[in-house]
Coordinates of C-alpha atoms in Angstrom, one line a residue:
X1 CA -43.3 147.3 -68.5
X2 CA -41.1 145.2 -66.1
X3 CA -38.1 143.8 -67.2
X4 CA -37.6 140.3 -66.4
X5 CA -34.0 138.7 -65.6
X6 CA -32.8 135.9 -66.6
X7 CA -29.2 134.3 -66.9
X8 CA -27.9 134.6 -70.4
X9 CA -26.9 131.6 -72.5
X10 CA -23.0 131.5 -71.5
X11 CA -24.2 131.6 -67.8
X12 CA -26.3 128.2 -67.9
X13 CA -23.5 126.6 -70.1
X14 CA -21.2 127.1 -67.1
X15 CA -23.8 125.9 -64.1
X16 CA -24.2 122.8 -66.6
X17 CA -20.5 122.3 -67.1
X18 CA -20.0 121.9 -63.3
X19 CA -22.9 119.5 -63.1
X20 CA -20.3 117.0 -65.3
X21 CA -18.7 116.3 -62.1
X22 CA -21.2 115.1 -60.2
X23 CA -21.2 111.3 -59.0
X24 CA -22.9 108.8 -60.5
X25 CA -23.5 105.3 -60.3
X26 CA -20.6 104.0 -62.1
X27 CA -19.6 107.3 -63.3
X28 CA -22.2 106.6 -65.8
X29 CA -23.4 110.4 -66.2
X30 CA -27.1 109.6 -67.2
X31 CA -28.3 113.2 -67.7
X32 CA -28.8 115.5 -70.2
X33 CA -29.8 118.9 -70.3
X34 CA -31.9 121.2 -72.9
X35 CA -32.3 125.3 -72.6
X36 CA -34.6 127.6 -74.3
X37 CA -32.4 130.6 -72.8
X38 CA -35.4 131.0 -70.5
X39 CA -35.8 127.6 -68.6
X40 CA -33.3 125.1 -68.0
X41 CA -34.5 121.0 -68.5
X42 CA -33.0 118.2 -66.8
X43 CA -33.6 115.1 -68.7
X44 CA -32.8 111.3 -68.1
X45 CA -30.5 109.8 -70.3
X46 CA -32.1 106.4 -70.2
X47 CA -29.1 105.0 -73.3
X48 CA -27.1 105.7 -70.0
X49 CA -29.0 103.3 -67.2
X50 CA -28.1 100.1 -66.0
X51 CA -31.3 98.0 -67.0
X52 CA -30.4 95.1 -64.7
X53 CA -28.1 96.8 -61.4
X54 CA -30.8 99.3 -61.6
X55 CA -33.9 98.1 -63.2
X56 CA -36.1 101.3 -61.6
X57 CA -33.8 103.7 -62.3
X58 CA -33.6 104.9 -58.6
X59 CA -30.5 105.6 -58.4
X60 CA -29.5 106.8 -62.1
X61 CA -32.5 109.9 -60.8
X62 CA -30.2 109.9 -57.9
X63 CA -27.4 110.8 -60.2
X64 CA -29.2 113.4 -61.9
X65 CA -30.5 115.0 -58.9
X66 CA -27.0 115.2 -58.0
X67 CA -25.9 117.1 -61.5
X68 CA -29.4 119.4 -60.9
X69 CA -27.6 120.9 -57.2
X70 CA -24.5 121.2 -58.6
X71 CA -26.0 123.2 -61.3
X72 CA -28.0 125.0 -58.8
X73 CA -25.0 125.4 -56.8
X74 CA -23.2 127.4 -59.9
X75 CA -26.1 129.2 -61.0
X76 CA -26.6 130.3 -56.7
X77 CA -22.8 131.2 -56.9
X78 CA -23.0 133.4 -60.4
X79 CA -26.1 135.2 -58.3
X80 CA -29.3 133.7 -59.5
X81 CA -31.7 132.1 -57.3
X82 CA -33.1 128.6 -58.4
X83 CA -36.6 127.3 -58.8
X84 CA -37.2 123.9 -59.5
X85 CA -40.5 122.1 -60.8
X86 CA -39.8 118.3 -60.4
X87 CA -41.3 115.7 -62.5
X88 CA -43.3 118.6 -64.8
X89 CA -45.4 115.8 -66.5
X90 CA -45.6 114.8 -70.1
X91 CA -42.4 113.3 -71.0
X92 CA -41.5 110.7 -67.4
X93 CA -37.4 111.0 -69.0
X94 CA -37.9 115.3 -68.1
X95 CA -37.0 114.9 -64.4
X96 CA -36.9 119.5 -63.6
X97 CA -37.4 122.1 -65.2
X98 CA -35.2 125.1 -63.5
X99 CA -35.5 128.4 -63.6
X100 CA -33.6 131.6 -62.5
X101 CA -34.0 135.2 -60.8
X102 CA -31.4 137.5 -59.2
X103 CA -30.6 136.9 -55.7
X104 CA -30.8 139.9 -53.7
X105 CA -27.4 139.5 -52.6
X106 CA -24.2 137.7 -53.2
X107 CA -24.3 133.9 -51.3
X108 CA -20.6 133.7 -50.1
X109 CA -21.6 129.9 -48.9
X110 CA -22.2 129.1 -52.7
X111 CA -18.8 130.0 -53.8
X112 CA -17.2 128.0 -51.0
X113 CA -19.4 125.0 -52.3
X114 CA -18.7 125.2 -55.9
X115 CA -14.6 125.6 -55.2
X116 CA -15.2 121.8 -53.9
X117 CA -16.5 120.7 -57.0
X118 CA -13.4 120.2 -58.9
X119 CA -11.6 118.6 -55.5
X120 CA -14.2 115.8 -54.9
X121 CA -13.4 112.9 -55.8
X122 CA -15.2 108.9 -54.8
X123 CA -12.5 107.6 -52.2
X124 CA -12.9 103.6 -52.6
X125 CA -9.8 103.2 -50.3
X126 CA -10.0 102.7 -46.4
X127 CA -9.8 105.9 -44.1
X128 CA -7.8 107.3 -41.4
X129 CA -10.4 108.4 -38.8
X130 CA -11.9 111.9 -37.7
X131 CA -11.5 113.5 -34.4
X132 CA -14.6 113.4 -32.8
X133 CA -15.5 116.7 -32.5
X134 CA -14.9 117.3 -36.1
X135 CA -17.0 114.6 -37.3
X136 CA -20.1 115.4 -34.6
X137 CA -19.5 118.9 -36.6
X138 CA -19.6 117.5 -39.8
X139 CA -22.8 115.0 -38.6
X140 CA -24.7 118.0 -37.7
X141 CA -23.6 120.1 -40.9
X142 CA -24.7 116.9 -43.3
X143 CA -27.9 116.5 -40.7
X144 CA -29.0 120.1 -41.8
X145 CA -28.6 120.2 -45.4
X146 CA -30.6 116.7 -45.7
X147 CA -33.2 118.5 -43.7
X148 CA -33.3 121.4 -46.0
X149 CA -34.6 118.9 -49.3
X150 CA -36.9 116.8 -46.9
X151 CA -34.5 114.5 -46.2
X152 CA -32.9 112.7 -43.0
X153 CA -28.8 112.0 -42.8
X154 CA -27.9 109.7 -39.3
X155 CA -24.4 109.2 -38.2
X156 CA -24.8 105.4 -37.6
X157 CA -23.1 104.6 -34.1
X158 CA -19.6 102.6 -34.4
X159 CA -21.1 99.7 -32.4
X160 CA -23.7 99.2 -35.2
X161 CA -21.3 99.5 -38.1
X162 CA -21.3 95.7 -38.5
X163 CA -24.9 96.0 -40.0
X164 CA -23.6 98.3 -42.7
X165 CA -20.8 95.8 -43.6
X166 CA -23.7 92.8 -43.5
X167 CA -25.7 94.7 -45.7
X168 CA -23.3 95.6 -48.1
X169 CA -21.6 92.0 -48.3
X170 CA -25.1 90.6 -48.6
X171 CA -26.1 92.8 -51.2
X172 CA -22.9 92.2 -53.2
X173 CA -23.8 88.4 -52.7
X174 CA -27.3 88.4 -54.2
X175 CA -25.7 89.1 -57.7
X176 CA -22.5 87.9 -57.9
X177 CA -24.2 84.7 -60.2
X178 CA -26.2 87.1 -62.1
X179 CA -25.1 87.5 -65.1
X180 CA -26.9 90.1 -66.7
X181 CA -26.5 92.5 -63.3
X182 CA -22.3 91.8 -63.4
X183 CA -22.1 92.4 -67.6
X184 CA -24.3 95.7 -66.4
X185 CA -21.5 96.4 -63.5
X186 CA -18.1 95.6 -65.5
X187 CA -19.4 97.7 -68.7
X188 CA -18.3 100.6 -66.8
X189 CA -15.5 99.6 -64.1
X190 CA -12.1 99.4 -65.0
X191 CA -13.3 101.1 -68.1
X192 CA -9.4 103.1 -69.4
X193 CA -10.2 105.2 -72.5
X194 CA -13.4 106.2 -72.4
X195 CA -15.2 109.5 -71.2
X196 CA -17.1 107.5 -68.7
X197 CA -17.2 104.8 -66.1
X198 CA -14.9 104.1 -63.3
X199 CA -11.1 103.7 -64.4
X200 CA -9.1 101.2 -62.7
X201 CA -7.1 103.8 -61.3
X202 CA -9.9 105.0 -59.2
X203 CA -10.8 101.2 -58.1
X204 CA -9.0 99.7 -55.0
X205 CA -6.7 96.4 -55.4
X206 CA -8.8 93.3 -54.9
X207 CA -9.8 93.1 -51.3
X208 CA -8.2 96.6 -49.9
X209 CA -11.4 98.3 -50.0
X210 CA -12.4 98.7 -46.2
X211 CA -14.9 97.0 -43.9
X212 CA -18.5 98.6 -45.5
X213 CA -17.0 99.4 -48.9
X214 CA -17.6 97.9 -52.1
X215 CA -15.5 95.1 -53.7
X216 CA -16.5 95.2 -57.6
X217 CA -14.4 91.3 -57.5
X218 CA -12.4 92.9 -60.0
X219 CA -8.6 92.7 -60.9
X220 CA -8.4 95.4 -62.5
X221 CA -8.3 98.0 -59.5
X222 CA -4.5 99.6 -59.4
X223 CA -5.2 101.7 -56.3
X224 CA -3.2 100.9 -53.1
X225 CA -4.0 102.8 -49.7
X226 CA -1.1 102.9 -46.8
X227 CA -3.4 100.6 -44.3
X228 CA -6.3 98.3 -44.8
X229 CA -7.7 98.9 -41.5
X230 CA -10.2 101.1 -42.1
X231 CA -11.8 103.6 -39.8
X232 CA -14.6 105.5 -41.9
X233 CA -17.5 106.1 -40.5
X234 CA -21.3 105.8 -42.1
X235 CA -24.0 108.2 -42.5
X236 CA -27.4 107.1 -44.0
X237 CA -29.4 109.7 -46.7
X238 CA -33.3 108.5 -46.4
X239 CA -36.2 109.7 -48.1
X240 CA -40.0 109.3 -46.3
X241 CA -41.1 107.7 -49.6
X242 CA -39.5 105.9 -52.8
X243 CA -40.8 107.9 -55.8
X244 CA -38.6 109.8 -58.4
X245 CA -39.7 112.9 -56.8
X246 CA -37.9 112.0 -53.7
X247 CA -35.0 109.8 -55.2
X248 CA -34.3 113.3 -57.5
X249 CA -34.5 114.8 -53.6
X250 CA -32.4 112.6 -52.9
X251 CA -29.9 113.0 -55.4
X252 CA -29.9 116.7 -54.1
X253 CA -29.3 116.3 -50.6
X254 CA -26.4 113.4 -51.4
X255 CA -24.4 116.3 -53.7
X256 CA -24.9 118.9 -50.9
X257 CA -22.9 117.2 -48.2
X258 CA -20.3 115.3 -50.7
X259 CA -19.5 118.7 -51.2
X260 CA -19.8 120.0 -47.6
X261 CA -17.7 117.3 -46.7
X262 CA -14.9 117.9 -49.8
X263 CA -15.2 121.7 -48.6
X264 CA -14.0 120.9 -44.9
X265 CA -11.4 118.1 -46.4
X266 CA -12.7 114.9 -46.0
X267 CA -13.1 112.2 -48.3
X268 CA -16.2 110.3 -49.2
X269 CA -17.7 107.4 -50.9
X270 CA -21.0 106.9 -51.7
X271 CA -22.7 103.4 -51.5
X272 CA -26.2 102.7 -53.4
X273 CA -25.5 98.9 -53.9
X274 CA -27.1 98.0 -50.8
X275 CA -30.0 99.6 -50.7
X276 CA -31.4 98.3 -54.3
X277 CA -32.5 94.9 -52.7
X278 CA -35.4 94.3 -49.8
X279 CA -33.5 92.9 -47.5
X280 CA -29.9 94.5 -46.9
X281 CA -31.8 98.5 -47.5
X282 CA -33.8 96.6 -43.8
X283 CA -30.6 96.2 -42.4
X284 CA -29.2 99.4 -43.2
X285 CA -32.1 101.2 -41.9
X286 CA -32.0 99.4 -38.6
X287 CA -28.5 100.9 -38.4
X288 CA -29.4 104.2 -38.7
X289 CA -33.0 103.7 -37.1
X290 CA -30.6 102.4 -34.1
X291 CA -28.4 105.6 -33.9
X292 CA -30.7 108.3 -34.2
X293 CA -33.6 109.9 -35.9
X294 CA -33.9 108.5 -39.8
X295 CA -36.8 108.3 -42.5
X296 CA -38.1 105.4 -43.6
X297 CA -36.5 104.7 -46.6
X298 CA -32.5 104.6 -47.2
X299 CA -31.6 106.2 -50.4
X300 CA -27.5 105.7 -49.8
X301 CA -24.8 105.3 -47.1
X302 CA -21.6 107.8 -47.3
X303 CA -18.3 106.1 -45.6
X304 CA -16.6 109.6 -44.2
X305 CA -12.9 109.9 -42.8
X306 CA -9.3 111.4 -43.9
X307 CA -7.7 110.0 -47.0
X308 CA -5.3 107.4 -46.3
X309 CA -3.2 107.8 -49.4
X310 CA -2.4 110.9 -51.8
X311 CA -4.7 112.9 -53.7
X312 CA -7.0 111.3 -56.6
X313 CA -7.0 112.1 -60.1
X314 CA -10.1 113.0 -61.5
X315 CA -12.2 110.4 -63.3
X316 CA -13.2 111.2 -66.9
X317 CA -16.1 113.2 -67.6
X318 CA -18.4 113.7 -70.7
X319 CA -17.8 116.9 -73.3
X320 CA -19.9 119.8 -72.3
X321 CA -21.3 119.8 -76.1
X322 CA -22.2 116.1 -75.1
X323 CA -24.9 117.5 -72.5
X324 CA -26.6 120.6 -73.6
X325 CA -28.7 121.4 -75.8
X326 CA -29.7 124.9 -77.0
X327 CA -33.1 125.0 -78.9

């Protein structure tokens, strides 16, 4: 009879206690997580979803595929080998089901990747620039791990920056008189005592929060950066199509080079905001249609540089008990 091996109980409570760190929009952390000991289920936590910023749910999947790599990534690094079955049917709320078998030999990339998941953090504050060769490097590096999902990352040129900003200010400017979409948004920033959402100590001071970033037009932001000029630069995650398969893809790809990026010490922010409505996700996929090869449809922009001020603290993160599930 063959033996079949499978990670024991203790070892899929650890690969889901990293996935509390992955981002989310808002920090909102809209996953949950069941285990038979034999399969592990990713499940959406739709209590957790922002009916009217996100009213698809595009980017709360985004989120989760972002907790499913980072629980791939500390399964990968414990020596098991991941396989995923995406959307398994029945239940639309059970967005994977994973399961594990011993790698045939240790994955020292894996180990590098889950050190970084501790030291990322979402940098809201303008950035100090990278040396060229170190962000073609970097470019290249994200390029490739968006390729490996079925995705497409694209370094969008400096010169067409000034879309990204457009799209971002015009996004911001379709809903700032909505007032479902901005009690949706202000549930969860400047949120101080609670195991979720984005504290204010995490949120720039009103208008400080560089050229393509996002201003929340909130006072409650405490976080000062030694210049406002900001020099990040933008790269665009794009899917070929907009289903939850591919925004769970997605999700994937966008926590596979936060943390590439974390590993080689830069800092990141992800931006979703602007490619929710028709018009501004156009103009940032003329950006990155201008500056290279890109997918048809823009999932997120990352703003990449050096920190410009000292080292974050983490945001707060749900219990593990909160999470998982043993049946």
């Amino acid at each position: 009879m063959t033996t079949i091996h499978t990670p024991d109980i203790a070892t899929l409570r650890s690969a889901v206690d990293q996935s509390r760190y992955a981002p989310s929009v808002h920090n909102s952390q809209p996953w949950l997580w069941t285990t038979d000991g034999r399969v592990l289920r990713l499940r959406l936590d739709d209590l957790r979803t922002l009916r009217h910023a996100d009213p698809q749910g595009r980017q709360a999947i985004i989120s989760c595929g972002a907790a499913l790599h980072h629980a791939r990534a500390a399964l990968r690094a414990a020596g098991w080998e991941t396989h995923v079955h995406p959307m398994p049917g029945g239940d639309p709320r059970i967005l994977a089901e994973v399961t594990a078998t011993p790698l045939d030999r240790a994955d020292p990339r894996a180990a590098r990747i889950v050190a970084a998941i501790p030291q990322r953090r979402t940098d809201r504050r303008p950035y100090r620039p990278l040396e060229p060769r170190t962000l073609d490097d970097l470019a290249a590096a994200l390029a490739a791990l968006a390729h490996e999902v079925g995705a497409s990352s694209t370094l969008v040129d400096r010169d067409t920056l000034p879309l990204i900003a457009e799209a971002s200010g015009m996004a911001a400017a379709q809903h700032r008189y909505d007032a479902d979409y901005q009690h949706d948004t202000h549930w969860w920033i400047g949120a101080g005592t609670r195991d979720e959402g984005v504290p204010a100590t995490a949120l720039p001071r009103p208008g400080t929060s560089g050229a393509a970033g996002r201003d929340f037009q909130t006072e409650r932001g405490t976080l000062s950066a030694a210049s406002t000029t900001d020099e990040a630069r933008v790269v665009v995650l794009a899917t070929a199509g907009d289903s939850p398969t591919e925004w769970l893809m997605a999700g994937q790809a966008l926590s596979a080079m936060l943390l590439e990026a974390t590993a080689r010490g830069v800092a990141s922010c992800t931006l979703t905001h602007m490619t929710e409505e028709p018009r501004p996700r156009e103009l940032v996929h003329e950006a990155a249609s201008r500056s290279g090869p890109t997918l048809a449809r823009p999932q997120s922009a990352i703003r990449l540089g050096l920190a410009s001020g000292p080292a974050l603290p983490p945001v707060p993160r749900r219990r593990l008990e909160d999470l998982i599930e043993v049946e």
